[in-house]
Short mmCIF file of C-alpha atoms in Angstrom, two decimals:
data_model
loop_
_atom_site.label_atom_id
_atom_site.label_comp_id
_atom_site.label_asym_id
_atom_site.label_seq_id
_atom_site.Cartn_x
_atom_site.Cartn_y
_atom_site.Cartn_z
CA MET A 1 -5.85 99.97 -40.75
CA GLN A 2 -8.55 97.27 -40.31
CA LEU A 3 -11.35 97.69 -43.09
CA THR A 4 -14.48 97.11 -41.36
CA LEU A 5 -18.45 97.45 -41.73
CA TRP A 6 -19.00 99.13 -39.08
CA THR A 7 -16.09 101.61 -36.44
CA TYR A 8 -17.17 102.91 -33.10
CA GLU A 9 -14.94 105.72 -33.67
CA GLY A 10 -14.24 108.43 -37.03
CA PRO A 11 -10.65 109.27 -38.08
CA PRO A 12 -8.94 111.82 -35.92
CA HIS A 13 -9.89 115.02 -38.15
CA VAL A 14 -13.53 113.87 -37.09
CA GLY A 15 -12.61 114.95 -33.66
CA ALA A 16 -11.14 118.53 -34.44
CA MET A 17 -13.90 118.98 -35.95
CA ARG A 18 -16.02 118.16 -33.22
CA VAL A 19 -13.70 121.10 -31.01
CA ALA A 20 -14.25 123.34 -34.26
CA THR A 21 -17.59 122.74 -34.56
CA ALA A 22 -18.69 123.49 -30.89
CA MET A 23 -16.40 126.89 -30.92
CA ARG A 24 -16.80 130.32 -32.20
CA GLY A 25 -14.55 132.63 -34.35
CA VAL A 26 -12.47 129.46 -35.27
CA HIS A 27 -12.30 127.43 -38.54
CA TYR A 28 -10.40 124.51 -39.60
CA VAL A 29 -8.78 124.29 -43.13
CA LEU A 30 -8.97 120.55 -43.50
CA HIS A 31 -6.45 119.15 -47.18
CA ALA A 32 -8.46 116.84 -48.20
CA PRO A 33 -9.43 114.97 -51.32
CA GLN A 34 -13.47 115.53 -52.31
CA GLY A 35 -14.58 111.52 -50.81
CA ASP A 36 -13.56 113.71 -47.37
CA THR A 37 -16.49 116.08 -47.32
CA TYR A 38 -18.80 113.22 -46.10
CA ALA A 39 -18.09 114.50 -42.47
CA ASP A 40 -20.59 117.88 -42.35
CA LEU A 41 -23.05 115.21 -42.62
CA LEU A 42 -22.45 114.25 -39.23
CA PHE A 43 -23.36 117.46 -38.09
CA THR A 44 -26.05 118.69 -39.94
CA MET A 45 -28.03 115.41 -40.44
CA ILE A 46 -27.40 113.46 -37.21
CA GLU A 47 -26.96 116.54 -34.74
CA ARG A 48 -29.69 118.80 -36.47
CA ARG A 49 -27.34 121.77 -36.56
CA GLY A 50 -28.92 124.30 -38.08
CA GLU A 51 -25.46 125.30 -40.20
CA ARG A 52 -22.65 123.48 -41.42
CA PRO A 53 -19.38 122.93 -39.68
CA PRO A 54 -16.69 125.81 -39.77
CA VAL A 55 -14.52 123.68 -42.16
CA THR A 56 -13.15 124.44 -45.90
CA TYR A 57 -12.24 121.83 -47.32
CA THR A 58 -9.16 121.46 -50.79
CA THR A 59 -11.01 118.94 -52.70
CA PHE A 60 -8.17 118.06 -54.39
CA GLN A 61 -9.51 115.42 -57.09
CA ALA A 62 -6.57 112.43 -58.22
CA ARG A 63 -5.69 114.98 -61.39
CA ASP A 64 -4.21 117.13 -59.16
CA LEU A 65 -2.25 114.81 -57.87
CA GLY A 66 0.24 115.50 -60.41
CA SER A 67 0.79 118.98 -60.46
CA ASP A 68 0.78 121.74 -56.77
CA THR A 69 -1.25 119.95 -54.16
CA ALA A 70 0.07 122.40 -51.71
CA GLN A 71 -0.97 125.38 -54.06
CA LEU A 72 -3.90 124.06 -53.46
CA PHE A 73 -3.72 124.37 -49.56
CA LYS A 74 -2.30 128.17 -49.58
CA ASP A 75 -5.14 129.14 -52.13
CA ALA A 76 -8.02 127.36 -50.06
CA ALA A 77 -6.51 128.42 -46.09
CA ARG A 78 -5.87 132.50 -48.04
CA ASP A 79 -9.70 132.31 -49.38
CA ALA A 80 -10.64 131.11 -46.00
CA TYR A 81 -9.17 133.55 -43.82
CA ALA A 82 -10.65 136.16 -46.16
CA ARG A 83 -14.02 135.04 -46.23
CA PHE A 84 -15.11 133.94 -42.54
CA GLN A 85 -12.49 136.46 -40.42
CA PRO A 86 -11.40 133.72 -37.58
CA GLN A 87 -9.98 134.32 -34.76
CA ALA A 88 -8.20 131.72 -34.88
CA LEU A 89 -7.28 129.16 -37.79
CA LEU A 90 -6.69 125.20 -37.57
CA VAL A 91 -4.93 123.44 -40.26
CA GLY A 92 -5.07 119.45 -41.23
CA ALA A 93 -5.10 116.62 -43.14
CA SER A 94 -7.32 113.93 -43.04
CA CYS A 95 -6.48 110.17 -43.63
CA THR A 96 -6.27 110.21 -47.19
CA ALA A 97 -3.79 113.57 -47.29
CA GLU A 98 -2.01 112.86 -44.90
CA LEU A 99 -0.14 109.95 -47.66
CA ILE A 100 1.24 113.40 -49.91
CA GLN A 101 2.73 115.16 -47.27
CA ASP A 102 2.13 118.39 -48.32
CA ASP A 103 3.21 119.91 -44.65
CA PRO A 104 -0.07 122.01 -44.02
CA GLY A 105 0.94 124.09 -40.99
CA GLY A 106 4.09 124.64 -42.72
CA LEU A 107 2.56 126.11 -45.44
CA ALA A 108 0.39 128.31 -43.56
CA ALA A 109 2.80 130.25 -41.71
CA ALA A 110 4.23 131.09 -44.71
CA LEU A 111 1.06 132.61 -45.66
CA GLY A 112 1.74 135.22 -42.69
CA LEU A 113 -2.08 135.49 -41.33
CA PRO A 114 -2.67 137.90 -38.82
CA VAL A 115 -4.32 135.06 -36.30
CA PRO A 116 -2.79 132.75 -34.12
CA VAL A 117 -2.77 129.33 -36.84
CA ILE A 118 -2.83 126.30 -35.32
CA PRO A 119 -0.91 123.27 -37.15
CA LEU A 120 -2.50 119.65 -36.14
CA GLU A 121 -0.66 116.54 -36.44
CA LEU A 122 -3.22 113.88 -36.21
CA PRO A 123 -1.79 110.49 -37.31
CA ALA A 124 -4.70 109.22 -38.43
CA TYR A 125 -3.27 105.40 -39.34
CA GLN A 126 -2.24 105.63 -35.54
CA ARG A 127 -4.97 107.31 -33.35
CA LYS A 128 -9.15 107.58 -33.53
CA GLU A 129 -11.46 110.40 -33.53
CA ASN A 130 -11.98 110.66 -29.65
CA TRP A 131 -8.05 111.49 -29.62
CA GLY A 132 -8.46 114.01 -32.15
CA ALA A 133 -10.51 115.72 -30.55
CA ALA A 134 -8.24 115.78 -27.39
CA GLU A 135 -5.37 116.73 -28.72
CA THR A 136 -6.63 119.53 -30.81
CA PHE A 137 -8.72 120.91 -27.61
CA TYR A 138 -5.25 120.38 -26.24
CA GLN A 139 -3.25 122.42 -29.04
CA LEU A 140 -6.00 125.40 -28.86
CA VAL A 141 -5.05 125.70 -25.23
CA ARG A 142 -1.44 125.52 -25.34
CA THR A 143 -2.20 128.02 -28.32
CA LEU A 144 -3.89 130.20 -26.45
CA ALA A 145 -4.25 130.53 -22.72
CA VAL A 146 -2.03 132.68 -21.22
CA ALA A 147 -1.30 134.14 -17.76
CA PRO A 148 -3.22 136.32 -15.73
CA VAL A 149 -1.91 139.42 -15.09
CA THR A 150 -1.72 139.19 -11.26
CA PRO A 151 -1.35 136.17 -9.39
CA ARG A 152 -4.00 133.54 -8.77
CA THR A 153 -5.08 134.40 -5.51
CA PRO A 154 -7.62 131.66 -3.44
CA PRO A 155 -10.99 132.56 -3.68
CA PRO A 156 -11.40 132.69 0.53
CA SER A 157 -8.18 135.35 0.44
CA ARG A 158 -9.48 137.54 -1.66
CA GLY A 159 -13.80 138.10 -0.23
CA ALA A 160 -15.16 136.65 -4.21
CA ALA A 161 -16.58 133.58 -4.91
CA PRO A 162 -14.31 130.84 -6.04
CA ARG A 163 -14.81 130.27 -10.22
CA CYS A 164 -13.88 127.14 -11.86
CA ASN A 165 -13.55 126.15 -15.95
CA LEU A 166 -15.69 123.76 -18.07
CA LEU A 167 -13.94 121.46 -19.99
CA GLY A 168 -14.96 118.78 -22.56
CA PRO A 169 -18.01 119.49 -24.19
CA THR A 170 -18.37 119.76 -27.99
CA ALA A 171 -19.91 118.88 -30.77
CA LEU A 172 -21.82 115.90 -32.28
CA GLY A 173 -21.24 114.65 -28.28
CA PHE A 174 -23.36 112.27 -26.23
CA ARG A 175 -26.08 114.61 -24.45
CA HIS A 176 -23.24 116.72 -23.84
CA ARG A 177 -25.73 119.78 -25.01
CA ASP A 178 -27.88 118.68 -21.70
CA ASP A 179 -25.40 117.04 -19.13
CA LEU A 180 -23.92 120.78 -19.44
CA ARG A 181 -26.89 122.82 -18.69
CA GLU A 182 -27.48 120.52 -15.73
CA ILE A 183 -23.82 120.85 -14.53
CA THR A 184 -23.93 124.15 -14.81
CA GLN A 185 -27.18 125.39 -12.41
CA LEU A 186 -25.34 122.28 -9.84
CA ILE A 187 -22.29 124.76 -9.74
CA THR A 188 -23.91 127.54 -9.55
CA GLN A 189 -26.31 126.24 -6.54
CA LEU A 190 -22.67 126.08 -5.07
CA GLY A 191 -22.35 129.70 -5.20
CA ILE A 192 -19.54 128.50 -7.61
CA GLU A 193 -18.64 131.17 -10.38
CA ILE A 194 -18.58 129.71 -14.57
CA ASN A 195 -15.43 131.55 -15.82
CA VAL A 196 -15.43 128.94 -19.22
CA VAL A 197 -16.61 126.49 -20.86
CA ALA A 198 -14.82 125.64 -23.84
CA PRO A 199 -15.20 123.76 -26.13
CA TRP A 200 -18.32 124.75 -26.49
CA GLN A 201 -19.40 127.80 -27.86
CA ALA A 202 -16.10 129.11 -26.32
CA THR A 203 -14.22 131.76 -28.52
CA PRO A 204 -10.48 131.77 -29.10
CA ALA A 205 -10.46 135.00 -26.25
CA ASP A 206 -12.28 133.16 -23.78
CA LEU A 207 -9.89 130.42 -24.33
CA ALA A 208 -7.61 133.47 -23.45
CA ARG A 209 -9.22 133.55 -19.30
CA LEU A 210 -9.04 129.72 -18.62
CA ALA A 211 -5.93 130.35 -16.37
CA ASP A 212 -8.34 132.83 -14.26
CA ALA A 213 -10.51 130.40 -13.24
CA ASP A 214 -9.35 128.49 -9.43
CA PHE A 215 -9.74 124.94 -10.99
CA ASN A 216 -10.71 123.38 -14.01
CA VAL A 217 -14.27 120.31 -14.41
CA VAL A 218 -13.11 117.75 -16.48
CA LEU A 219 -16.65 116.89 -17.47
CA TYR A 220 -15.70 114.26 -20.20
CA PRO A 221 -11.88 112.50 -20.09
CA GLU A 222 -11.65 111.52 -23.33
CA VAL A 223 -11.56 114.65 -25.13
CA ALA A 224 -10.29 117.17 -21.97
CA GLN A 225 -8.14 115.49 -19.60
CA THR A 226 -4.93 116.34 -22.11
CA ALA A 227 -5.50 119.98 -21.62
CA ALA A 228 -6.31 119.98 -18.21
CA ALA A 229 -2.97 118.03 -17.03
CA TRP A 230 -1.68 120.73 -19.09
CA LEU A 231 -3.68 123.84 -17.55
CA SER A 232 -1.85 121.95 -13.99
CA ARG A 233 1.03 121.80 -15.14
CA GLN A 234 1.54 125.42 -16.20
CA PHE A 235 -0.95 126.72 -14.31
CA LYS A 236 -1.13 125.29 -11.16
CA GLN A 237 -5.14 124.40 -11.70
CA PRO A 238 -6.29 121.68 -10.30
CA ALA A 239 -8.74 119.16 -11.50
CA THR A 240 -12.02 117.24 -10.86
CA ARG A 241 -11.17 113.57 -11.27
CA THR A 242 -14.85 112.36 -10.47
CA VAL A 243 -17.59 112.35 -13.20
CA PRO A 244 -21.47 112.92 -12.62
CA ILE A 245 -22.76 110.29 -13.32
CA GLY A 246 -25.39 108.38 -11.43
CA VAL A 247 -26.06 109.94 -7.51
CA ARG A 248 -23.04 108.97 -6.24
CA ALA A 249 -20.86 110.18 -8.38
CA THR A 250 -22.79 112.78 -8.47
CA ARG A 251 -22.39 113.31 -4.67
CA ALA A 252 -19.31 111.97 -4.47
CA PHE A 253 -18.53 115.24 -7.70
CA ILE A 254 -20.06 117.80 -5.22
CA ALA A 255 -17.74 116.84 -2.49
CA GLU A 256 -14.27 117.36 -5.04
CA VAL A 257 -15.54 120.80 -5.90
CA ALA A 258 -16.63 121.81 -3.01
CA ALA A 259 -13.06 121.14 -1.75
CA LEU A 260 -11.32 122.40 -3.98
CA ALA A 261 -13.42 125.66 -4.31
CA GLY A 262 -13.02 126.20 -0.53
CA ILE A 263 -16.60 126.02 0.38
CA GLU A 264 -18.63 124.41 2.53
CA PRO A 265 -21.40 122.10 -0.55
CA ASP A 266 -25.63 122.64 -0.03
CA LEU A 267 -25.97 119.14 -0.58
CA ALA A 268 -29.61 118.81 0.24
CA LEU A 269 -30.22 121.79 -1.96
CA ALA A 270 -28.42 120.06 -5.02
CA GLN A 271 -29.89 116.61 -4.26
CA ALA A 272 -33.61 117.80 -3.78
CA GLU A 273 -34.59 116.44 -7.61
CA SER A 274 -33.48 113.30 -7.54
CA ARG A 275 -35.93 110.71 -7.99
CA SER A 276 -34.11 107.85 -8.91
CA PRO A 277 -33.01 106.65 -5.59
CA TRP A 278 -36.52 106.06 -4.04
CA TYR A 279 -37.64 104.90 -7.96
CA ALA A 280 -35.13 102.07 -8.17
CA GLY A 281 -35.91 101.01 -4.60
CA SER A 282 -39.40 100.97 -4.79
CA VAL A 283 -41.75 97.91 -4.66
CA ASP A 284 -42.20 98.27 -8.12
CA ALA A 285 -38.47 98.14 -9.19
CA ASN A 286 -38.30 95.12 -7.31
CA TYR A 287 -38.53 93.13 -10.35
CA LEU A 288 -35.41 94.40 -11.75
CA THR A 289 -33.13 93.68 -9.35
CA GLY A 290 -30.90 90.80 -9.82
CA LYS A 291 -31.12 91.76 -14.12
CA ARG A 292 -27.84 91.00 -15.99
CA VAL A 293 -26.76 93.94 -18.36
CA PHE A 294 -23.60 93.76 -20.33
CA ILE A 295 -22.13 98.01 -20.73
CA PHE A 296 -19.66 98.52 -23.72
CA GLY A 297 -19.15 102.45 -24.49
CA ASP A 298 -17.04 104.91 -24.71
CA ALA A 299 -15.12 104.28 -21.18
CA THR A 300 -16.15 107.71 -19.24
CA HIS A 301 -19.91 106.35 -20.42
CA ALA A 302 -18.92 103.03 -19.80
CA ILE A 303 -17.85 102.51 -16.60
CA ALA A 304 -20.23 105.27 -15.60
CA ALA A 305 -23.06 102.50 -16.16
CA ALA A 306 -21.29 99.51 -14.82
CA ARG A 307 -21.00 101.63 -11.23
CA VAL A 308 -25.26 102.90 -11.70
CA ALA A 309 -25.94 99.07 -12.65
CA ALA A 310 -24.28 97.24 -9.92
CA HIS A 311 -24.15 99.66 -6.99
CA GLU A 312 -28.02 102.12 -7.38
CA PHE A 313 -30.04 99.83 -9.43
CA GLY A 314 -29.44 96.33 -8.63
CA PHE A 315 -28.29 94.96 -11.18
CA GLU A 316 -25.28 91.85 -11.48
CA VAL A 317 -23.13 93.04 -14.33
CA VAL A 318 -21.88 90.37 -16.42
CA GLY A 319 -19.95 92.36 -19.61
CA LEU A 320 -18.02 96.04 -19.64
CA GLY A 321 -16.42 97.11 -22.05
CA SER A 322 -14.58 99.69 -24.12
CA TYR A 323 -13.34 101.28 -27.36
CA SER A 324 -11.15 103.23 -25.40
CA ARG A 325 -7.70 101.93 -25.46
CA GLU A 326 -6.42 105.48 -24.43
CA PHE A 327 -8.43 104.47 -21.15
CA GLY A 328 -7.76 100.77 -20.80
CA ARG A 329 -6.31 101.21 -17.15
CA GLU A 330 -9.01 102.86 -16.05
CA LEU A 331 -11.70 100.19 -17.51
CA ARG A 332 -9.65 97.28 -16.41
CA ALA A 333 -9.81 98.76 -12.79
CA ALA A 334 -13.20 99.17 -12.27
CA ALA A 335 -14.04 95.14 -14.21
CA GLN A 336 -12.21 94.09 -11.53
CA GLU A 337 -14.25 95.35 -8.69
CA MET A 338 -16.99 93.59 -10.13
CA GLY A 339 -15.04 90.07 -10.63
CA LEU A 340 -14.92 91.04 -14.73
CA GLU A 341 -12.69 90.79 -17.24
CA ALA A 342 -12.45 93.67 -19.43
CA LEU A 343 -13.33 93.59 -23.19
CA ILE A 344 -11.23 96.26 -24.69
CA THR A 345 -11.88 96.38 -28.18
CA ASP A 346 -12.61 98.50 -31.27
CA ASP A 347 -13.92 94.58 -33.31
CA TYR A 348 -17.63 94.71 -33.15
CA LEU A 349 -17.97 90.97 -34.34
CA GLU A 350 -15.87 90.51 -30.95
CA VAL A 351 -18.10 92.53 -28.88
CA GLU A 352 -21.44 90.35 -30.22
CA ALA A 353 -19.53 87.30 -29.48
CA ALA A 354 -18.75 88.12 -26.12
CA MET A 355 -22.64 90.12 -25.49
CA ALA A 356 -24.30 86.70 -26.62
CA ALA A 357 -22.17 84.50 -24.47
CA ALA A 358 -22.97 86.87 -21.27
CA ALA A 359 -26.66 86.38 -22.55
CA PRO A 360 -27.72 89.26 -19.88
CA ASP A 361 -31.40 90.82 -19.26
CA LEU A 362 -31.14 94.22 -21.02
CA VAL A 363 -27.41 95.60 -23.22
CA LEU A 364 -26.46 99.28 -22.13
CA GLY A 365 -24.27 99.80 -25.20
CA THR A 366 -23.51 102.75 -28.32
CA GLN A 367 -25.75 102.41 -31.37
CA MET A 368 -23.76 99.82 -32.50
CA GLU A 369 -24.45 97.59 -29.92
CA ARG A 370 -28.62 97.93 -30.41
CA HIS A 371 -28.67 97.07 -33.24
CA MET A 372 -26.75 93.79 -31.70
CA ALA A 373 -28.99 93.26 -29.32
CA LYS A 374 -31.74 93.22 -32.00
CA ARG A 375 -30.44 90.68 -33.74
CA LEU A 376 -30.45 88.54 -30.22
CA GLY A 377 -33.38 89.48 -29.30
CA LEU A 378 -32.50 91.41 -26.40
CA PRO A 379 -33.33 94.85 -25.03
CA CYS A 380 -31.45 97.58 -25.58
CA ALA A 381 -30.55 101.53 -24.11
CA VAL A 382 -28.07 104.13 -25.50
CA ILE A 383 -25.59 105.34 -23.21
CA SER A 384 -22.82 106.26 -25.44
CA ALA A 385 -21.31 107.41 -28.52
CA PRO A 386 -21.40 106.40 -31.53
CA VAL A 387 -24.53 107.81 -32.15
CA HIS A 388 -27.61 108.54 -34.69
CA VAL A 389 -30.28 111.06 -34.72
CA GLN A 390 -32.61 110.12 -31.73
CA ASP A 391 -29.60 110.40 -29.43
CA PHE A 392 -29.60 113.98 -29.45
CA PRO A 393 -33.49 114.54 -28.58
CA ALA A 394 -35.67 117.69 -28.34
CA ARG A 395 -36.03 117.23 -24.92
CA HIS A 396 -33.69 117.94 -21.67
CA SER A 397 -32.12 114.36 -20.82
CA PRO A 398 -29.14 114.76 -19.51
CA GLN A 399 -26.92 111.97 -18.56
CA MET A 400 -24.94 113.71 -15.88
CA GLY A 401 -26.48 115.25 -12.42
CA PHE A 402 -29.57 113.94 -10.29
CA GLU A 403 -31.45 114.78 -12.89
CA GLY A 404 -29.15 112.56 -14.78
CA ALA A 405 -29.88 110.00 -12.48
CA ASN A 406 -33.47 110.12 -13.37
CA ALA A 407 -33.39 110.32 -16.80
CA LEU A 408 -30.87 106.82 -16.37
CA PHE A 409 -33.78 105.37 -14.58
CA ASP A 410 -36.30 105.44 -16.77
CA THR A 411 -33.59 104.97 -20.32
CA TRP A 412 -32.57 101.96 -18.77
CA VAL A 413 -35.49 100.09 -17.06
CA HIS A 414 -38.62 100.46 -19.85
CA PRO A 415 -37.03 98.15 -22.11
CA LEU A 416 -37.18 95.87 -19.41
CA MET A 417 -40.46 96.70 -18.13
CA MET A 418 -41.32 95.90 -21.34
CA GLY A 419 -40.06 92.62 -20.67
CA LEU A 420 -42.77 92.19 -18.12
CA GLU A 421 -45.95 93.27 -20.32
CA GLN A 422 -44.18 90.59 -22.50
CA HIS A 423 -44.38 87.78 -19.75
CA LEU A 424 -47.47 89.02 -18.85
CA LEU A 425 -48.71 88.80 -22.72
CA GLY A 426 -47.66 85.27 -22.40
CA MET A 427 -49.17 84.35 -18.91
CA PHE A 428 -52.72 86.06 -20.72
CA ARG A 429 -52.85 84.10 -23.76
CA GLY A 430 -55.14 81.90 -24.67
CA ASP A 431 -57.23 82.62 -21.47
CA PHE A 432 -61.00 82.77 -22.24
CA GLU A 433 -61.02 87.47 -21.27
CA PHE A 434 -57.87 88.06 -23.21
CA HIS A 435 -56.92 86.01 -26.25
CA GLU A 436 -56.54 87.49 -29.44
CA ALA A 437 -60.26 86.57 -30.54
CA ALA A 438 -61.83 88.26 -27.21
CA PRO A 439 -64.37 91.44 -27.45
CA PRO A 440 -62.84 94.16 -26.29
CA SER A 441 -63.82 94.46 -22.50
CA HIS A 442 -65.02 97.41 -21.57
CA LEU A 443 -68.04 96.68 -24.12
CA GLY A 444 -68.50 94.04 -22.09
CA HIS A 445 -71.71 91.72 -23.47
CA ALA A 446 -72.44 93.88 -25.90
CA ALA A 447 -69.57 93.24 -27.78
CA PRO A 448 -70.11 91.74 -31.21
CA ALA A 449 -69.56 88.29 -31.44
CA LYS A 450 -66.69 86.90 -33.58
CA VAL A 451 -66.88 83.83 -35.63
CA GLY A 452 -66.56 80.28 -34.25
CA VAL A 453 -66.70 81.76 -30.91
CA VAL A 454 -68.25 78.31 -28.56
CA GLU A 455 -70.72 79.51 -26.25
CA THR A 456 -73.97 80.33 -26.18
CA MET A 457 -75.97 82.82 -24.55
CA SER A 458 -80.14 83.05 -24.54
CA ALA A 459 -80.73 86.45 -23.55
CA ALA A 460 -83.39 85.75 -22.41
CA ALA A 461 -81.83 83.32 -20.41
CA THR A 462 -80.80 84.31 -15.99
CA PRO A 463 -78.48 82.34 -13.92
CA SER A 464 -81.18 80.30 -12.56
CA ALA A 465 -82.83 79.42 -15.80
CA THR A 466 -82.14 75.94 -17.19
CA PRO A 467 -80.05 76.14 -19.21
CA SER A 468 -81.30 75.52 -23.60
CA PRO A 469 -80.05 72.25 -25.41
CA ALA A 470 -77.32 73.20 -28.02
CA VAL A 471 -78.10 73.16 -31.32
CA PRO A 472 -75.48 71.79 -33.97
CA VAL A 473 -75.15 74.20 -36.52
CA ALA A 474 -72.80 73.76 -39.39
CA ILE A 475 -70.94 77.36 -40.83
CA ASP A 476 -69.66 77.99 -43.92
CA ALA A 477 -66.70 79.57 -44.50
CA ILE A 478 -67.39 82.26 -46.94
CA GLY A 479 -71.07 82.89 -45.92
CA PRO A 480 -73.05 84.36 -42.44
CA VAL A 481 -71.75 83.18 -39.44
CA GLY A 482 -75.43 80.62 -38.98
CA PRO A 483 -79.39 80.89 -37.83
CA VAL A 484 -80.22 82.78 -34.58
CA VAL A 485 -81.21 80.62 -32.01
CA ASP A 486 -83.20 82.51 -29.61
CA GLY A 487 -81.89 86.17 -30.06
CA ALA A 488 -78.24 84.82 -30.03
CA ILE A 489 -75.60 83.66 -32.56
CA ALA A 490 -75.47 79.69 -33.00
CA ALA A 491 -72.51 78.01 -31.71
CA ALA A 492 -69.98 76.17 -34.14
CA GLU A 493 -69.79 72.89 -32.23
CA THR A 494 -72.44 71.18 -30.00
CA ILE A 495 -71.56 72.62 -25.78
CA ALA A 496 -70.26 69.64 -23.85
CA PRO A 497 -71.77 70.05 -20.37
CA ALA A 498 -70.25 71.95 -17.68
CA PRO A 499 -67.49 69.70 -15.68
CA ALA A 500 -67.96 69.86 -12.17
CA VAL A 501 -65.89 71.78 -10.28
CA THR A 502 -63.36 69.56 -7.94
CA PRO A 503 -63.84 71.04 -3.38
CA TRP A 504 -60.57 73.05 -2.29
CA ALA A 505 -58.88 72.74 0.60
CA ALA A 506 -58.89 75.10 3.39
CA GLU A 507 -55.37 75.97 2.88
CA ALA A 508 -55.59 75.73 -0.72
CA GLU A 509 -58.25 78.46 -0.66
CA GLN A 510 -56.09 80.88 1.40
CA GLU A 511 -53.03 79.95 -0.38
CA LEU A 512 -54.93 81.06 -3.74
CA ARG A 513 -56.08 84.48 -2.36
CA LYS A 514 -52.28 85.70 -1.54
CA ILE A 515 -51.69 85.54 -5.33
CA PRO A 516 -52.39 89.06 -6.94
CA PHE A 517 -56.25 89.26 -8.59
CA PHE A 518 -55.10 89.77 -11.70
CA VAL A 519 -54.09 86.76 -12.53
CA ARG A 520 -55.79 84.68 -9.26
CA ALA A 521 -58.70 83.82 -11.66
CA LYS A 522 -56.67 81.80 -13.84
CA ALA A 523 -54.58 80.22 -11.20
CA ARG A 524 -57.66 78.90 -10.65
CA ARG A 525 -58.87 77.08 -13.44
CA ASN A 526 -55.84 76.27 -14.40
CA THR A 527 -55.45 74.33 -10.71
CA GLU A 528 -58.71 72.85 -11.33
CA ALA A 529 -57.81 71.77 -15.26
CA TYR A 530 -54.84 70.50 -13.68
CA ALA A 531 -57.09 68.51 -10.83
CA ARG A 532 -60.10 66.94 -13.82
CA ILE A 533 -57.44 65.43 -15.54
CA ARG A 534 -55.92 63.79 -13.45
CA SER A 535 -59.12 63.42 -11.49
CA LEU A 536 -58.28 64.37 -8.51
CA PRO A 537 -61.08 64.30 -6.03
CA LEU A 538 -59.65 67.19 -4.00
CA ILE A 539 -57.22 70.25 -4.60
CA THR A 540 -54.86 70.39 -2.23
CA LEU A 541 -51.19 73.54 -1.11
CA GLU A 542 -49.25 70.15 -3.16
CA THR A 543 -52.20 70.38 -6.22
CA LEU A 544 -51.76 74.13 -6.04
CA TYR A 545 -47.92 73.98 -6.46
CA ASP A 546 -47.72 70.79 -8.60
CA ALA A 547 -50.52 72.86 -11.23
CA LYS A 548 -48.12 75.95 -11.07
CA ALA A 549 -45.34 73.61 -12.15
CA HIS A 550 -46.59 72.53 -14.49
CA PHE A 551 -48.84 75.49 -16.70
CA SER A 552 -44.95 77.10 -16.14
CA ARG A 553 -43.03 74.61 -18.59
#
């Protein structure tokens, strides 16, 4: 183990809690000291669930170590069954309780409870949260899934709609709730029945029906790949390999699902609501092309984000990494496609150093990368767990499917749009219309005058009138601005006569008209000021370019 301030994943028993909390009719008895009950807060505070996770802790203390801690566990397991009446009971030990080796599985089996008891062997000092979730789901499936009474026949042969299972969504998962809604709608549009969704909202009885499906859809390989592989070996159920994040991946996912189901996909109907390709190819998005992006997260979301960024949004991926060591091979292959070396680490300091070295324009990562990017002054969008409370929005915001692609465009592009806005603010800083002391533009000349305003206007003056000579007036530091002259506030200093305007050559005027209207006046003033400083008799095309280079520095 490594002592660290931040960690990307919790211990494996937190992964087991994610699976148990996602299901119904399952209870988890965790042999753990009093301090390990902190995990409840992950679900009630971060995910904002309305109830506690279905977990009973033995909560032994230091003084209990000299007595029979095994009896504490048996009492807790017996009481948990009597109180909650679960359909299946998970039993295991936290990282701390693992050291006292009380064997929760054997102790629970000796109680003779009338429900399936599933022991979890989760090596806390070698494995982490996602592995714990995958192992828990695998053990549940292996224990509860049963072969169908009648042999399964292919859908075309039996004359019925094909059926599939959706595997992977858990509690505390990054946008799992919204992804599930999106993919359920997509699968239904294709004319495929959904047999079981698991672990999310599944019961032990639902897991017993898994073998009734024709194939499995693996939404989150970190959680469901191990169980899907077992179902493939045991019941000959094929499983999808494509994760539908992004427009291209969603199209490939539809083709793969249709092939497994033996149907023809209606792609036009499925992608009718997709706006991401049009937005990404629009004129407004041209500013985003070639932006450098650094990506880090769990393997599934990091690999998908890299492909979407490079192939759909026109970004340049300058860094790709993950803390999911179990998927290192897949990550290295994806990084090699983009000419990169994959960063596989769970050391956040190493990630921050790589991020700084890559000098990206945008960071796509976890909540930890968001904090790092903030320190480095970089825009960031969260694409993966670990997550915080704002990653469980009240609105529908999936990552998967065509609507997910729309959400990705908005989430990733908006930080860069803010960068463009900052660029425009910097360009206009000091402009006579837009500087900090300028009155609101919609008030026009009726806006209240500011202290220190340099210009004086007579209320009776007209464009053809001869300007009155300026009157120098001293301004009291704390008193009124000064006397009123001809109905206007006197200036703080004498206004010099307006300098003569340098004439423009025809080709320079033509080039100036090509500049967007909202910055054209600024470009004209800067160019004329440049020519005046250098006493140029005529503003040529070369003068315009020289002024642009001068004021861009």
